[in-house]
């Protein structure tokens, strides 16, 4: 079974940095997209950053210039480097992957990891 395992969340001061990781495990043939979403309490889940097969990236306007998404294909892992963090970045961050594995094409979600930006 394919699983997404996240790590790296925690508490950080405004202006600080944090690096999130999400590793996809299982029998995986092709990962088409990997994405990071975030959701604050009572709010809609919004896309933060996306990286495609060929490495093309897309970011929400609110994080451009501060966040960077990258992937390690050999490890089926996606990262989100978050710099210059603001209190409004506080949310649960979710990893998402569209991939072809032993069960065919499916979309998978991680369990979410809390990021809190506070002094």
mmCIF file of C-alpha atoms in Angstrom:
data_model
loop_
_atom_site.group_PDB
_atom_site.id
_atom_site.type_symbol
_atom_site.label_atom_id
_atom_site.label_comp_id
_atom_site.label_asym_id
_atom_site.label_seq_id
_atom_site.Cartn_x
_atom_site.Cartn_y
_atom_site.Cartn_z
ATOM 1 C CA UNK A 1 0.000 0.000 0.000
ATOM 2 C CA UNK A 2 1.220 3.475 -0.858
ATOM 3 C CA UNK A 3 1.656 5.799 2.082
ATOM 4 C CA UNK A 4 2.827 9.378 2.486
ATOM 5 C CA UNK A 5 4.857 10.016 5.620
ATOM 6 C CA UNK A 6 5.410 13.625 6.655
ATOM 7 C CA UNK A 7 7.900 15.163 9.032
ATOM 8 C CA UNK A 8 9.378 18.522 9.962
ATOM 9 C CA UNK A 9 6.465 20.414 11.441
ATOM 10 C CA UNK A 10 6.744 22.324 14.679
ATOM 11 C CA UNK A 11 6.927 25.700 16.367
ATOM 12 C CA UNK A 12 9.049 28.475 14.894
ATOM 13 C CA UNK A 13 9.426 32.203 15.549
ATOM 14 C CA UNK A 14 8.372 34.807 12.977
ATOM 15 C CA UNK A 15 11.139 35.282 10.446
ATOM 16 C CA UNK A 16 12.447 31.795 11.056
ATOM 17 C CA UNK A 17 12.688 28.794 8.782
ATOM 18 C CA UNK A 18 11.310 25.299 8.697
ATOM 19 C CA UNK A 19 11.743 22.397 6.290
ATOM 20 C CA UNK A 20 8.942 19.888 5.729
ATOM 21 C CA UNK A 21 9.497 16.459 4.205
ATOM 22 C CA UNK A 22 7.063 13.967 2.706
ATOM 23 C CA UNK A 23 8.190 10.518 1.631
ATOM 24 C CA UNK A 24 6.018 8.254 -0.512
ATOM 25 C CA UNK A 25 6.494 4.563 0.161
ATOM 26 C CA UNK A 26 5.175 1.416 -1.493
ATOM 27 C CA UNK A 27 5.210 0.129 -5.063
ATOM 28 C CA UNK A 28 5.301 3.300 -7.139
ATOM 29 C CA UNK A 29 5.911 3.500 -10.867
ATOM 30 C CA UNK A 30 5.390 7.169 -11.629
ATOM 31 C CA UNK A 31 4.675 10.236 -9.540
ATOM 32 C CA UNK A 32 2.950 12.884 -11.649
ATOM 33 C CA UNK A 33 2.586 15.708 -9.154
ATOM 34 C CA UNK A 34 3.510 16.287 -5.566
ATOM 35 C CA UNK A 35 1.908 19.149 -3.687
ATOM 36 C CA UNK A 36 1.757 20.855 -0.356
ATOM 37 C CA UNK A 37 -1.552 22.172 0.960
ATOM 38 C CA UNK A 38 -2.350 23.942 4.190
ATOM 39 C CA UNK A 39 -5.488 24.436 6.238
ATOM 40 C CA UNK A 40 -6.093 26.673 9.211
ATOM 41 C CA UNK A 41 -8.958 25.892 11.632
ATOM 42 C CA UNK A 42 -12.317 26.727 10.050
ATOM 43 C CA UNK A 43 -10.675 27.595 6.742
ATOM 44 C CA UNK A 44 -10.558 25.982 3.319
ATOM 45 C CA UNK A 45 -7.634 23.767 2.411
ATOM 46 C CA UNK A 46 -5.485 25.707 -0.071
ATOM 47 C CA UNK A 47 -2.637 24.733 -2.341
ATOM 48 C CA UNK A 48 0.717 26.096 -1.235
ATOM 49 C CA UNK A 49 3.140 24.655 -3.770
ATOM 50 C CA UNK A 50 3.185 22.086 -6.569
ATOM 51 C CA UNK A 51 5.988 20.294 -8.365
ATOM 52 C CA UNK A 52 5.400 18.275 -11.540
ATOM 53 C CA UNK A 53 7.240 15.306 -13.051
ATOM 54 C CA UNK A 54 9.603 17.498 -15.031
ATOM 55 C CA UNK A 55 10.347 19.758 -12.086
ATOM 56 C CA UNK A 56 8.074 22.670 -12.967
ATOM 57 C CA UNK A 57 6.810 24.433 -9.866
ATOM 58 C CA UNK A 58 3.862 26.592 -8.920
ATOM 59 C CA UNK A 59 3.277 28.579 -5.733
ATOM 60 C CA UNK A 60 0.466 30.370 -4.026
ATOM 61 C CA UNK A 61 0.945 34.129 -4.285
ATOM 62 C CA UNK A 62 1.186 34.451 -0.519
ATOM 63 C CA UNK A 63 4.325 32.298 -0.319
ATOM 64 C CA UNK A 64 6.198 33.286 -3.480
ATOM 65 C CA UNK A 65 9.769 34.241 -2.731
ATOM 66 C CA UNK A 66 9.623 32.678 0.721
ATOM 67 C CA UNK A 67 8.845 28.996 0.147
ATOM 68 C CA UNK A 68 10.575 26.544 -2.174
ATOM 69 C CA UNK A 69 9.333 23.109 -3.174
ATOM 70 C CA UNK A 70 11.744 20.437 -4.366
ATOM 71 C CA UNK A 71 11.804 16.691 -4.870
ATOM 72 C CA UNK A 72 14.248 13.820 -4.648
ATOM 73 C CA UNK A 73 13.074 11.329 -7.272
ATOM 74 C CA UNK A 74 15.328 8.533 -6.019
ATOM 75 C CA UNK A 75 13.687 8.739 -2.602
ATOM 76 C CA UNK A 76 10.146 9.610 -3.797
ATOM 77 C CA UNK A 77 10.308 12.533 -1.422
ATOM 78 C CA UNK A 78 9.074 16.100 -1.675
ATOM 79 C CA UNK A 79 10.317 18.960 0.483
ATOM 80 C CA UNK A 80 8.994 22.366 1.374
ATOM 81 C CA UNK A 81 11.603 24.860 2.532
ATOM 82 C CA UNK A 82 9.827 27.669 4.350
ATOM 83 C CA UNK A 83 11.730 30.880 5.037
ATOM 84 C CA UNK A 84 10.742 34.257 6.464
ATOM 85 C CA UNK A 85 7.794 32.629 8.180
ATOM 86 C CA UNK A 86 4.848 34.751 9.263
ATOM 87 C CA UNK A 87 2.130 34.096 11.855
ATOM 88 C CA UNK A 88 -0.383 33.779 9.013
ATOM 89 C CA UNK A 89 1.546 30.740 7.782
ATOM 90 C CA UNK A 90 0.279 28.862 10.832
ATOM 91 C CA UNK A 91 -1.743 25.870 9.632
ATOM 92 C CA UNK A 92 -1.798 22.129 9.250
ATOM 93 C CA UNK A 93 0.283 21.305 6.197
ATOM 94 C CA UNK A 94 -0.688 18.304 4.068
ATOM 95 C CA UNK A 95 1.325 16.435 1.479
ATOM 96 C CA UNK A 96 -0.494 15.231 -1.643
ATOM 97 C CA UNK A 97 0.715 13.016 -4.490
ATOM 98 C CA UNK A 98 -0.871 11.920 -7.762
ATOM 99 C CA UNK A 99 0.852 8.706 -8.731
ATOM 100 C CA UNK A 100 0.689 5.414 -10.578
ATOM 101 C CA UNK A 101 1.416 2.485 -8.292
ATOM 102 C CA UNK A 102 0.482 -1.141 -7.802
ATOM 103 C CA UNK A 103 -3.201 -0.147 -7.493
ATOM 104 C CA UNK A 104 -3.169 2.049 -10.584
ATOM 105 C CA UNK A 105 -3.546 5.822 -10.664
ATOM 106 C CA UNK A 106 -4.586 7.360 -7.368
ATOM 107 C CA UNK A 107 -4.280 10.500 -5.326
ATOM 108 C CA UNK A 108 -2.863 10.152 -1.820
ATOM 109 C CA UNK A 109 -2.752 12.414 1.197
ATOM 110 C CA UNK A 110 -0.471 12.533 4.176
ATOM 111 C CA UNK A 111 -1.782 12.793 7.708
ATOM 112 C CA UNK A 112 -0.875 16.454 8.059
ATOM 113 C CA UNK A 113 1.737 18.181 10.179
ATOM 114 C CA UNK A 114 1.214 21.261 12.336
ATOM 115 C CA UNK A 115 3.240 24.382 11.629
ATOM 116 C CA UNK A 116 2.921 27.146 14.211
ATOM 117 C CA UNK A 117 4.616 30.516 13.735
ATOM 118 C CA UNK A 118 4.580 32.477 16.969
ATOM 119 C CA UNK A 119 6.858 34.499 19.199
#
